[in-house]
Amino acid sequence: MICQECKERPATFHFTKVVNGEKTEVHICEHCAQENSELFMFNANTGFSLNNLLTGLLNIEADLHKKKEQKVFNTGDELQCDRCKMTFSQFKQTGRFGCSNCYHTFNIYINPILKRVHGGNTVHTGKIPERIGGDIHIRKQIEGLKNKIHEFIIQEEFEQAAMVRDEIRSLEKKLSSSQEEGS
């Protein structure tokens, strides 16, 4: 694919922009991306960095949750991982966690971002082979639906909760019948 800007070099950057529900695709080369860095978040000195993108998102979220942080952490000390001693400021600079415990420590900041980026999911589900994972898929569906019921009950949407409950019962029957066939 050829760059849409210069129409000379191969396009190496592919962007999809959605504005007011209208989708536009942009395909540009590295040279044009550097020249239009303000449009494409590309810096000639540092290059395009996922870490920079995450850091930018975190700065936005950090501002939104500053009040929440002050209520939760009244000590005035910056939030820090117990295990690796990384602070949230250090994470924002590097865009990488120091250890697996950082995910739990900085949960208040990263959960809203993960929900937005992953369509509401904050837990990694992975992939399961379809041939051998039928029961596992059903169990995961049931687990997800139980979480939905809990949310509906908290929001006092009892009709929705009842529909989800019926769906869980149906899946549980399907699960028990497939287990009986396998025995």
Short mmCIF file of N, CA and C in Angstrom, two decimals:
data_model
loop_
_atom_site.label_atom_id
_atom_site.label_comp_id
_atom_site.label_asym_id
_atom_site.label_seq_id
_atom_site.Cartn_x
_atom_site.Cartn_y
_atom_site.Cartn_z
N MET A 1 0.85 -1.18 0.00
CA MET A 1 0.00 0.00 0.00
C MET A 1 0.90 1.24 0.00
N ILE A 2 0.56 2.22 -0.80
CA ILE A 2 1.35 3.44 -0.96
C ILE A 2 0.83 4.52 0.00
N CYS A 3 1.75 5.36 0.48
CA CYS A 3 1.42 6.46 1.38
C CYS A 3 0.40 7.39 0.73
N GLN A 4 -0.63 7.76 1.49
CA GLN A 4 -1.68 8.65 0.97
C GLN A 4 -1.22 10.10 0.90
N GLU A 5 -0.16 10.46 1.64
CA GLU A 5 0.32 11.83 1.65
C GLU A 5 1.25 12.10 0.47
N CYS A 6 2.38 11.37 0.41
CA CYS A 6 3.40 11.63 -0.62
C CYS A 6 3.19 10.81 -1.89
N LYS A 7 2.46 9.74 -1.77
CA LYS A 7 2.18 8.83 -2.89
C LYS A 7 3.45 8.27 -3.53
N GLU A 8 4.52 8.14 -2.70
CA GLU A 8 5.79 7.64 -3.20
C GLU A 8 6.26 6.40 -2.43
N ARG A 9 6.29 6.51 -1.11
CA ARG A 9 6.84 5.45 -0.27
C ARG A 9 5.74 4.51 0.22
N PRO A 10 6.14 3.30 0.63
CA PRO A 10 5.13 2.37 1.16
C PRO A 10 4.59 2.86 2.51
N ALA A 11 3.30 2.69 2.71
CA ALA A 11 2.66 3.08 3.97
C ALA A 11 3.03 2.08 5.05
N THR A 12 3.56 2.60 6.15
CA THR A 12 3.92 1.73 7.27
C THR A 12 3.09 2.02 8.51
N PHE A 13 2.36 3.12 8.50
CA PHE A 13 1.47 3.47 9.61
C PHE A 13 0.04 3.49 9.09
N HIS A 14 -0.82 2.80 9.80
CA HIS A 14 -2.22 2.68 9.38
C HIS A 14 -3.09 3.11 10.55
N PHE A 15 -3.84 4.18 10.37
CA PHE A 15 -4.69 4.72 11.42
C PHE A 15 -6.15 4.63 11.00
N THR A 16 -7.00 4.38 11.97
CA THR A 16 -8.44 4.44 11.73
C THR A 16 -8.99 5.52 12.64
N LYS A 17 -9.62 6.51 12.06
CA LYS A 17 -10.16 7.63 12.81
C LYS A 17 -11.68 7.57 12.71
N VAL A 18 -12.36 7.64 13.86
CA VAL A 18 -13.81 7.66 13.88
C VAL A 18 -14.27 8.97 14.51
N VAL A 19 -14.96 9.79 13.72
CA VAL A 19 -15.46 11.07 14.20
C VAL A 19 -16.94 11.12 13.89
N ASN A 20 -17.75 11.31 14.92
CA ASN A 20 -19.21 11.36 14.78
C ASN A 20 -19.75 10.14 14.03
N GLY A 21 -19.19 8.98 14.33
CA GLY A 21 -19.64 7.75 13.72
C GLY A 21 -19.14 7.52 12.30
N GLU A 22 -18.35 8.46 11.77
CA GLU A 22 -17.82 8.35 10.41
C GLU A 22 -16.39 7.84 10.48
N LYS A 23 -16.15 6.69 9.84
CA LYS A 23 -14.85 6.02 9.90
C LYS A 23 -13.99 6.44 8.71
N THR A 24 -12.74 6.86 9.01
CA THR A 24 -11.79 7.24 7.98
C THR A 24 -10.49 6.49 8.24
N GLU A 25 -9.94 5.87 7.20
CA GLU A 25 -8.67 5.17 7.33
C GLU A 25 -7.57 5.99 6.69
N VAL A 26 -6.42 6.08 7.37
CA VAL A 26 -5.28 6.83 6.89
C VAL A 26 -4.09 5.88 6.82
N HIS A 27 -3.40 5.88 5.68
CA HIS A 27 -2.23 5.02 5.48
C HIS A 27 -1.08 5.92 5.04
N ILE A 28 -0.06 6.05 5.91
CA ILE A 28 1.05 6.95 5.60
C ILE A 28 2.39 6.26 5.84
N CYS A 29 3.44 6.83 5.24
CA CYS A 29 4.79 6.31 5.43
C CYS A 29 5.40 6.93 6.69
N GLU A 30 6.53 6.41 7.11
CA GLU A 30 7.19 6.90 8.32
C GLU A 30 7.61 8.35 8.16
N HIS A 31 8.10 8.72 6.99
CA HIS A 31 8.55 10.09 6.73
C HIS A 31 7.40 11.09 6.91
N CYS A 32 6.27 10.80 6.30
CA CYS A 32 5.11 11.69 6.41
C CYS A 32 4.55 11.72 7.83
N ALA A 33 4.65 10.60 8.53
CA ALA A 33 4.19 10.56 9.92
C ALA A 33 5.04 11.47 10.79
N GLN A 34 6.37 11.50 10.52
CA GLN A 34 7.26 12.37 11.28
C GLN A 34 6.97 13.84 10.97
N GLU A 35 6.70 14.15 9.71
CA GLU A 35 6.40 15.53 9.33
C GLU A 35 5.09 16.02 9.94
N ASN A 36 4.15 15.12 10.14
CA ASN A 36 2.84 15.46 10.71
C ASN A 36 2.70 14.88 12.10
N SER A 37 3.76 14.99 12.90
CA SER A 37 3.78 14.33 14.21
C SER A 37 2.64 14.77 15.12
N GLU A 38 2.22 16.04 15.02
CA GLU A 38 1.14 16.50 15.89
C GLU A 38 -0.18 15.82 15.54
N LEU A 39 -0.34 15.39 14.29
CA LEU A 39 -1.57 14.72 13.89
C LEU A 39 -1.56 13.24 14.24
N PHE A 40 -0.37 12.63 14.23
CA PHE A 40 -0.30 11.19 14.37
C PHE A 40 0.42 10.72 15.63
N MET A 41 0.67 11.63 16.59
CA MET A 41 1.34 11.27 17.85
C MET A 41 2.67 10.57 17.58
N PHE A 42 3.44 11.05 16.61
CA PHE A 42 4.72 10.44 16.27
C PHE A 42 5.80 11.47 16.52
N ASN A 43 6.84 11.08 17.24
CA ASN A 43 7.93 11.98 17.56
C ASN A 43 9.19 11.46 16.88
N ALA A 44 9.84 12.28 16.09
CA ALA A 44 11.02 11.84 15.34
C ALA A 44 12.15 11.40 16.25
N ASN A 45 12.24 12.00 17.43
CA ASN A 45 13.34 11.65 18.33
C ASN A 45 13.10 10.33 19.06
N THR A 46 11.89 10.11 19.47
CA THR A 46 11.61 8.91 20.28
C THR A 46 10.89 7.83 19.50
N GLY A 47 10.30 8.17 18.35
CA GLY A 47 9.54 7.17 17.60
C GLY A 47 8.17 6.97 18.21
N PHE A 48 7.34 6.21 17.52
CA PHE A 48 6.01 5.91 18.05
C PHE A 48 6.17 4.89 19.16
N SER A 49 5.57 5.14 20.27
CA SER A 49 5.75 4.27 21.41
C SER A 49 4.42 3.96 22.06
N LEU A 50 4.16 2.68 22.24
CA LEU A 50 2.97 2.27 22.96
C LEU A 50 3.03 2.78 24.40
N ASN A 51 4.24 2.80 24.96
CA ASN A 51 4.41 3.32 26.31
C ASN A 51 3.96 4.78 26.39
N ASN A 52 4.33 5.58 25.37
CA ASN A 52 3.90 6.98 25.36
C ASN A 52 2.39 7.09 25.25
N LEU A 53 1.80 6.22 24.46
CA LEU A 53 0.35 6.22 24.32
C LEU A 53 -0.32 5.90 25.65
N LEU A 54 0.17 4.84 26.33
CA LEU A 54 -0.39 4.47 27.63
C LEU A 54 -0.18 5.57 28.65
N THR A 55 1.01 6.17 28.63
CA THR A 55 1.30 7.25 29.56
C THR A 55 0.34 8.41 29.34
N GLY A 56 0.06 8.73 28.08
CA GLY A 56 -0.90 9.79 27.78
C GLY A 56 -2.28 9.47 28.31
N LEU A 57 -2.72 8.24 28.12
CA LEU A 57 -4.02 7.82 28.65
C LEU A 57 -4.03 7.90 30.17
N LEU A 58 -2.93 7.48 30.79
CA LEU A 58 -2.87 7.49 32.25
C LEU A 58 -2.88 8.90 32.80
N ASN A 59 -2.26 9.83 32.12
CA ASN A 59 -2.29 11.22 32.59
C ASN A 59 -3.72 11.75 32.59
N ILE A 60 -4.48 11.40 31.57
CA ILE A 60 -5.89 11.81 31.51
C ILE A 60 -6.66 11.19 32.67
N GLU A 61 -6.47 9.87 32.85
CA GLU A 61 -7.18 9.17 33.92
C GLU A 61 -6.74 9.66 35.29
N ALA A 62 -5.45 9.97 35.44
CA ALA A 62 -4.95 10.42 36.73
C ALA A 62 -5.63 11.72 37.14
N ASP A 63 -5.81 12.62 36.18
CA ASP A 63 -6.50 13.87 36.49
C ASP A 63 -7.95 13.61 36.89
N LEU A 64 -8.60 12.69 36.20
CA LEU A 64 -10.00 12.40 36.50
C LEU A 64 -10.17 11.77 37.87
N HIS A 65 -9.16 11.01 38.30
CA HIS A 65 -9.28 10.28 39.56
C HIS A 65 -8.51 10.92 40.72
N LYS A 66 -8.07 12.16 40.53
CA LYS A 66 -7.29 12.82 41.58
C LYS A 66 -8.09 12.95 42.87
N LYS A 67 -9.36 13.33 42.75
CA LYS A 67 -10.20 13.47 43.93
C LYS A 67 -10.40 12.12 44.62
N LYS A 68 -10.62 11.09 43.80
CA LYS A 68 -10.79 9.75 44.36
C LYS A 68 -9.53 9.32 45.10
N GLU A 69 -8.37 9.64 44.52
CA GLU A 69 -7.10 9.27 45.15
C GLU A 69 -6.97 9.96 46.50
N GLN A 70 -7.34 11.23 46.57
CA GLN A 70 -7.21 11.96 47.82
C GLN A 70 -8.11 11.37 48.89
N LYS A 71 -9.27 10.88 48.51
CA LYS A 71 -10.17 10.26 49.48
C LYS A 71 -9.63 8.91 49.95
N VAL A 72 -9.04 8.14 49.01
CA VAL A 72 -8.58 6.80 49.34
C VAL A 72 -7.23 6.83 50.04
N PHE A 73 -6.34 7.74 49.61
CA PHE A 73 -4.99 7.78 50.15
C PHE A 73 -4.77 9.13 50.83
N ASN A 74 -5.15 9.23 52.07
CA ASN A 74 -5.07 10.48 52.80
C ASN A 74 -3.69 10.79 53.33
N THR A 75 -2.75 9.85 53.22
CA THR A 75 -1.44 10.03 53.82
C THR A 75 -0.63 11.11 53.14
N GLY A 76 -0.94 11.48 51.89
CA GLY A 76 -0.15 12.46 51.17
C GLY A 76 1.02 11.82 50.45
N ASP A 77 1.36 10.59 50.80
CA ASP A 77 2.42 9.87 50.11
C ASP A 77 1.89 9.39 48.77
N GLU A 78 2.82 9.27 47.82
CA GLU A 78 2.43 8.77 46.51
C GLU A 78 2.20 7.27 46.59
N LEU A 79 1.23 6.80 45.82
CA LEU A 79 0.92 5.38 45.77
C LEU A 79 2.13 4.61 45.27
N GLN A 80 2.49 3.53 45.99
CA GLN A 80 3.69 2.77 45.67
C GLN A 80 3.42 1.28 45.83
N CYS A 81 3.97 0.48 44.92
CA CYS A 81 3.83 -0.97 44.98
C CYS A 81 4.59 -1.51 46.19
N ASP A 82 3.95 -2.38 46.95
CA ASP A 82 4.58 -2.96 48.14
C ASP A 82 5.76 -3.86 47.79
N ARG A 83 5.64 -4.55 46.66
CA ARG A 83 6.66 -5.54 46.31
C ARG A 83 7.90 -4.91 45.66
N CYS A 84 7.71 -4.16 44.56
CA CYS A 84 8.87 -3.65 43.81
C CYS A 84 9.18 -2.19 44.12
N LYS A 85 8.33 -1.53 44.90
CA LYS A 85 8.50 -0.14 45.33
C LYS A 85 8.35 0.88 44.20
N MET A 86 7.78 0.47 43.07
CA MET A 86 7.56 1.40 41.97
C MET A 86 6.42 2.34 42.35
N THR A 87 6.59 3.62 42.04
CA THR A 87 5.53 4.60 42.30
C THR A 87 4.70 4.76 41.02
N PHE A 88 3.53 5.35 41.19
CA PHE A 88 2.67 5.56 40.03
C PHE A 88 3.32 6.55 39.06
N SER A 89 4.04 7.54 39.58
CA SER A 89 4.74 8.49 38.70
C SER A 89 5.78 7.79 37.85
N GLN A 90 6.50 6.84 38.46
CA GLN A 90 7.49 6.08 37.70
C GLN A 90 6.81 5.27 36.60
N PHE A 91 5.68 4.68 36.93
CA PHE A 91 4.94 3.91 35.93
C PHE A 91 4.50 4.80 34.78
N LYS A 92 4.02 6.01 35.09
CA LYS A 92 3.58 6.93 34.04
C LYS A 92 4.74 7.32 33.13
N GLN A 93 5.94 7.42 33.68
CA GLN A 93 7.10 7.79 32.86
C GLN A 93 7.52 6.65 31.94
N THR A 94 7.52 5.43 32.47
CA THR A 94 8.02 4.29 31.68
C THR A 94 6.93 3.60 30.88
N GLY A 95 5.70 3.62 31.39
CA GLY A 95 4.61 2.91 30.72
C GLY A 95 4.65 1.42 30.98
N ARG A 96 5.49 0.99 31.92
CA ARG A 96 5.61 -0.43 32.25
C ARG A 96 5.57 -0.61 33.76
N PHE A 97 4.94 -1.71 34.18
CA PHE A 97 4.92 -2.04 35.59
C PHE A 97 6.21 -2.72 35.99
N GLY A 98 6.53 -2.62 37.28
CA GLY A 98 7.74 -3.25 37.79
C GLY A 98 7.55 -4.72 38.10
N CYS A 99 6.33 -5.11 38.48
CA CYS A 99 6.05 -6.51 38.81
C CYS A 99 4.54 -6.76 38.65
N SER A 100 4.16 -8.02 38.85
CA SER A 100 2.74 -8.37 38.69
C SER A 100 1.86 -7.73 39.77
N ASN A 101 2.43 -7.44 40.92
CA ASN A 101 1.66 -6.83 42.01
C ASN A 101 1.25 -5.39 41.68
N CYS A 102 1.97 -4.74 40.77
CA CYS A 102 1.64 -3.37 40.37
C CYS A 102 0.23 -3.27 39.81
N TYR A 103 -0.23 -4.33 39.13
CA TYR A 103 -1.58 -4.32 38.57
C TYR A 103 -2.62 -4.14 39.68
N HIS A 104 -2.38 -4.78 40.81
CA HIS A 104 -3.31 -4.66 41.94
C HIS A 104 -3.13 -3.32 42.64
N THR A 105 -1.88 -2.89 42.80
CA THR A 105 -1.60 -1.64 43.51
C THR A 105 -2.20 -0.44 42.79
N PHE A 106 -2.03 -0.37 41.47
CA PHE A 106 -2.48 0.78 40.70
C PHE A 106 -3.85 0.55 40.05
N ASN A 107 -4.58 -0.41 40.54
CA ASN A 107 -5.89 -0.79 40.00
C ASN A 107 -6.83 0.40 39.88
N ILE A 108 -6.81 1.30 40.84
CA ILE A 108 -7.72 2.45 40.85
C ILE A 108 -7.53 3.31 39.60
N TYR A 109 -6.31 3.33 39.05
CA TYR A 109 -6.03 4.13 37.86
C TYR A 109 -6.20 3.36 36.56
N ILE A 110 -5.78 2.10 36.55
CA ILE A 110 -5.75 1.38 35.27
C ILE A 110 -7.06 0.70 34.91
N ASN A 111 -7.90 0.38 35.88
CA ASN A 111 -9.17 -0.29 35.57
C ASN A 111 -10.06 0.52 34.63
N PRO A 112 -10.24 1.83 34.85
CA PRO A 112 -11.08 2.59 33.91
C PRO A 112 -10.52 2.57 32.49
N ILE A 113 -9.19 2.60 32.37
CA ILE A 113 -8.57 2.58 31.04
C ILE A 113 -8.79 1.23 30.39
N LEU A 114 -8.56 0.15 31.14
CA LEU A 114 -8.75 -1.20 30.60
C LEU A 114 -10.19 -1.41 30.16
N LYS A 115 -11.14 -0.91 30.95
CA LYS A 115 -12.55 -1.06 30.59
C LYS A 115 -12.84 -0.36 29.27
N ARG A 116 -12.28 0.84 29.10
CA ARG A 116 -12.52 1.60 27.88
C ARG A 116 -11.84 0.96 26.68
N VAL A 117 -10.61 0.51 26.85
CA VAL A 117 -9.85 -0.05 25.74
C VAL A 117 -10.36 -1.43 25.34
N HIS A 118 -10.76 -2.23 26.32
CA HIS A 118 -11.16 -3.62 26.05
C HIS A 118 -12.66 -3.84 26.09
N GLY A 119 -13.43 -2.81 25.89
CA GLY A 119 -14.88 -2.96 25.81
C GLY A 119 -15.52 -3.46 27.09
N GLY A 120 -15.03 -3.01 28.22
CA GLY A 120 -15.63 -3.39 29.50
C GLY A 120 -14.94 -4.52 30.21
N ASN A 121 -14.06 -5.25 29.52
CA ASN A 121 -13.37 -6.37 30.16
C ASN A 121 -12.12 -5.89 30.87
N THR A 122 -11.94 -6.34 32.10
CA THR A 122 -10.72 -6.01 32.84
C THR A 122 -9.97 -7.26 33.24
N VAL A 123 -10.45 -8.42 32.83
CA VAL A 123 -9.79 -9.68 33.14
C VAL A 123 -9.42 -10.37 31.84
N HIS A 124 -8.19 -10.86 31.77
CA HIS A 124 -7.75 -11.56 30.56
C HIS A 124 -8.45 -12.91 30.48
N THR A 125 -9.10 -13.18 29.35
CA THR A 125 -9.83 -14.44 29.21
C THR A 125 -9.06 -15.48 28.43
N GLY A 126 -8.18 -15.07 27.54
CA GLY A 126 -7.39 -16.02 26.78
C GLY A 126 -8.22 -16.75 25.74
N LYS A 127 -7.58 -17.70 25.07
CA LYS A 127 -8.27 -18.48 24.04
C LYS A 127 -8.26 -19.94 24.45
N ILE A 128 -9.35 -20.62 24.13
CA ILE A 128 -9.50 -22.04 24.46
C ILE A 128 -9.85 -22.77 23.18
N PRO A 129 -9.13 -23.87 22.88
CA PRO A 129 -9.48 -24.63 21.67
C PRO A 129 -10.93 -25.10 21.73
N GLU A 130 -11.66 -24.91 20.63
CA GLU A 130 -13.09 -25.23 20.62
C GLU A 130 -13.37 -26.71 20.80
N ARG A 131 -12.53 -27.57 20.22
CA ARG A 131 -12.78 -29.02 20.31
C ARG A 131 -12.82 -29.51 21.75
N ILE A 132 -11.86 -29.06 22.55
CA ILE A 132 -11.77 -29.60 23.91
C ILE A 132 -12.28 -28.63 24.97
N GLY A 133 -12.63 -27.41 24.57
CA GLY A 133 -12.97 -26.41 25.56
C GLY A 133 -14.44 -26.09 25.69
N GLY A 134 -15.33 -26.95 25.18
CA GLY A 134 -16.77 -26.66 25.23
C GLY A 134 -17.27 -26.39 26.63
N ASP A 135 -16.94 -27.27 27.57
CA ASP A 135 -17.38 -27.09 28.96
C ASP A 135 -16.75 -25.84 29.58
N ILE A 136 -15.50 -25.60 29.23
CA ILE A 136 -14.82 -24.43 29.79
C ILE A 136 -15.48 -23.15 29.30
N HIS A 137 -15.85 -23.11 28.03
CA HIS A 137 -16.55 -21.94 27.49
C HIS A 137 -17.86 -21.71 28.23
N ILE A 138 -18.60 -22.76 28.47
CA ILE A 138 -19.89 -22.63 29.16
C ILE A 138 -19.67 -22.14 30.59
N ARG A 139 -18.67 -22.70 31.27
CA ARG A 139 -18.39 -22.27 32.65
C ARG A 139 -18.01 -20.79 32.70
N LYS A 140 -17.21 -20.35 31.73
CA LYS A 140 -16.82 -18.94 31.69
C LYS A 140 -18.03 -18.05 31.42
N GLN A 141 -18.93 -18.50 30.55
CA GLN A 141 -20.15 -17.75 30.28
C GLN A 141 -20.97 -17.62 31.56
N ILE A 142 -21.11 -18.73 32.28
CA ILE A 142 -21.88 -18.72 33.53
C ILE A 142 -21.25 -17.75 34.53
N GLU A 143 -19.93 -17.80 34.64
CA GLU A 143 -19.23 -16.91 35.56
C GLU A 143 -19.47 -15.44 35.20
N GLY A 144 -19.39 -15.13 33.91
CA GLY A 144 -19.64 -13.76 33.46
C GLY A 144 -21.07 -13.32 33.72
N LEU A 145 -22.01 -14.23 33.50
CA LEU A 145 -23.42 -13.91 33.74
C LEU A 145 -23.70 -13.70 35.23
N LYS A 146 -23.02 -14.46 36.08
CA LYS A 146 -23.19 -14.27 37.53
C LYS A 146 -22.71 -12.88 37.94
N ASN A 147 -21.63 -12.41 37.32
CA ASN A 147 -21.17 -11.05 37.58
C ASN A 147 -22.20 -10.03 37.11
N LYS A 148 -22.83 -10.30 35.97
CA LYS A 148 -23.87 -9.40 35.46
C LYS A 148 -25.05 -9.33 36.42
N ILE A 149 -25.45 -10.49 36.94
CA ILE A 149 -26.57 -10.52 37.90
C ILE A 149 -26.25 -9.63 39.09
N HIS A 150 -25.04 -9.78 39.59
CA HIS A 150 -24.62 -8.99 40.75
C HIS A 150 -24.73 -7.49 40.44
N GLU A 151 -24.29 -7.08 39.25
CA GLU A 151 -24.38 -5.67 38.86
C GLU A 151 -25.83 -5.22 38.74
N PHE A 152 -26.67 -6.07 38.14
CA PHE A 152 -28.09 -5.72 38.00
C PHE A 152 -28.77 -5.57 39.36
N ILE A 153 -28.42 -6.44 40.29
CA ILE A 153 -29.02 -6.36 41.63
C ILE A 153 -28.59 -5.07 42.32
N ILE A 154 -27.32 -4.72 42.20
CA ILE A 154 -26.83 -3.48 42.80
C ILE A 154 -27.58 -2.28 42.22
N GLN A 155 -27.83 -2.32 40.91
CA GLN A 155 -28.53 -1.22 40.23
C GLN A 155 -30.05 -1.34 40.37
N GLU A 156 -30.50 -2.36 41.09
CA GLU A 156 -31.92 -2.63 41.33
C GLU A 156 -32.69 -2.84 40.03
N GLU A 157 -32.06 -3.48 39.07
CA GLU A 157 -32.71 -3.85 37.82
C GLU A 157 -33.05 -5.34 37.89
N PHE A 158 -34.08 -5.63 38.65
CA PHE A 158 -34.41 -7.02 38.99
C PHE A 158 -34.95 -7.81 37.81
N GLU A 159 -35.64 -7.14 36.88
CA GLU A 159 -36.14 -7.85 35.70
C GLU A 159 -34.97 -8.35 34.85
N GLN A 160 -33.98 -7.50 34.68
CA GLN A 160 -32.79 -7.88 33.92
C GLN A 160 -32.07 -9.03 34.63
N ALA A 161 -31.97 -8.94 35.94
CA ALA A 161 -31.31 -9.98 36.73
C ALA A 161 -32.03 -11.32 36.57
N ALA A 162 -33.36 -11.28 36.53
CA ALA A 162 -34.14 -12.51 36.37
C ALA A 162 -33.90 -13.14 35.00
N MET A 163 -33.79 -12.31 33.97
CA MET A 163 -33.52 -12.84 32.63
C MET A 163 -32.14 -13.49 32.58
N VAL A 164 -31.17 -12.86 33.21
CA VAL A 164 -29.82 -13.43 33.24
C VAL A 164 -29.81 -14.71 34.06
N ARG A 165 -30.57 -14.74 35.16
CA ARG A 165 -30.67 -15.96 35.98
C ARG A 165 -31.20 -17.13 35.15
N ASP A 166 -32.23 -16.86 34.34
CA ASP A 166 -32.79 -17.90 33.48
C ASP A 166 -31.76 -18.39 32.46
N GLU A 167 -30.98 -17.46 31.94
CA GLU A 167 -29.93 -17.83 30.98
C GLU A 167 -28.87 -18.71 31.65
N ILE A 168 -28.54 -18.39 32.90
CA ILE A 168 -27.57 -19.20 33.65
C ILE A 168 -28.12 -20.60 33.85
N ARG A 169 -29.38 -20.71 34.22
CA ARG A 169 -30.00 -22.03 34.42
C ARG A 169 -29.95 -22.85 33.14
N SER A 170 -30.22 -22.20 32.02
CA SER A 170 -30.17 -22.88 30.73
C SER A 170 -28.76 -23.39 30.43
N LEU A 171 -27.77 -22.55 30.69
CA LEU A 171 -26.38 -22.97 30.46
C LEU A 171 -25.96 -24.08 31.41
N GLU A 172 -26.43 -24.01 32.66
CA GLU A 172 -26.10 -25.07 33.62
C GLU A 172 -26.69 -26.41 33.20
N LYS A 173 -27.91 -26.39 32.65
CA LYS A 173 -28.52 -27.62 32.13
C LYS A 173 -27.70 -28.16 30.97
N LYS A 174 -27.30 -27.27 30.09
CA LYS A 174 -26.48 -27.65 28.94
C LYS A 174 -25.15 -28.26 29.41
N LEU A 175 -24.57 -27.67 30.42
CA LEU A 175 -23.30 -28.15 30.97
C LEU A 175 -23.47 -29.53 31.60
N SER A 176 -24.53 -29.72 32.38
CA SER A 176 -24.74 -31.02 33.03
C SER A 176 -25.05 -32.11 32.00
N SER A 177 -25.80 -31.76 30.95
CA SER A 177 -26.10 -32.77 29.93
C SER A 177 -24.84 -33.15 29.14
N SER A 178 -23.96 -32.19 28.88
CA SER A 178 -22.73 -32.52 28.15
C SER A 178 -21.78 -33.34 29.03
N GLN A 179 -21.82 -33.13 30.34
CA GLN A 179 -20.99 -33.92 31.25
C GLN A 179 -21.51 -35.34 31.36
N GLU A 180 -22.85 -35.51 31.33
CA GLU A 180 -23.44 -36.85 31.39
C GLU A 180 -23.11 -37.63 30.12
N GLU A 181 -23.10 -36.94 28.97
CA GLU A 181 -22.75 -37.60 27.71
C GLU A 181 -21.30 -38.05 27.71
N GLY A 182 -20.44 -37.26 28.35
CA GLY A 182 -19.02 -37.59 28.38
C GLY A 182 -18.68 -38.70 29.35
N SER A 183 -19.58 -39.01 30.29
CA SER A 183 -19.30 -40.04 31.31
C SER A 183 -19.56 -41.42 30.79
#
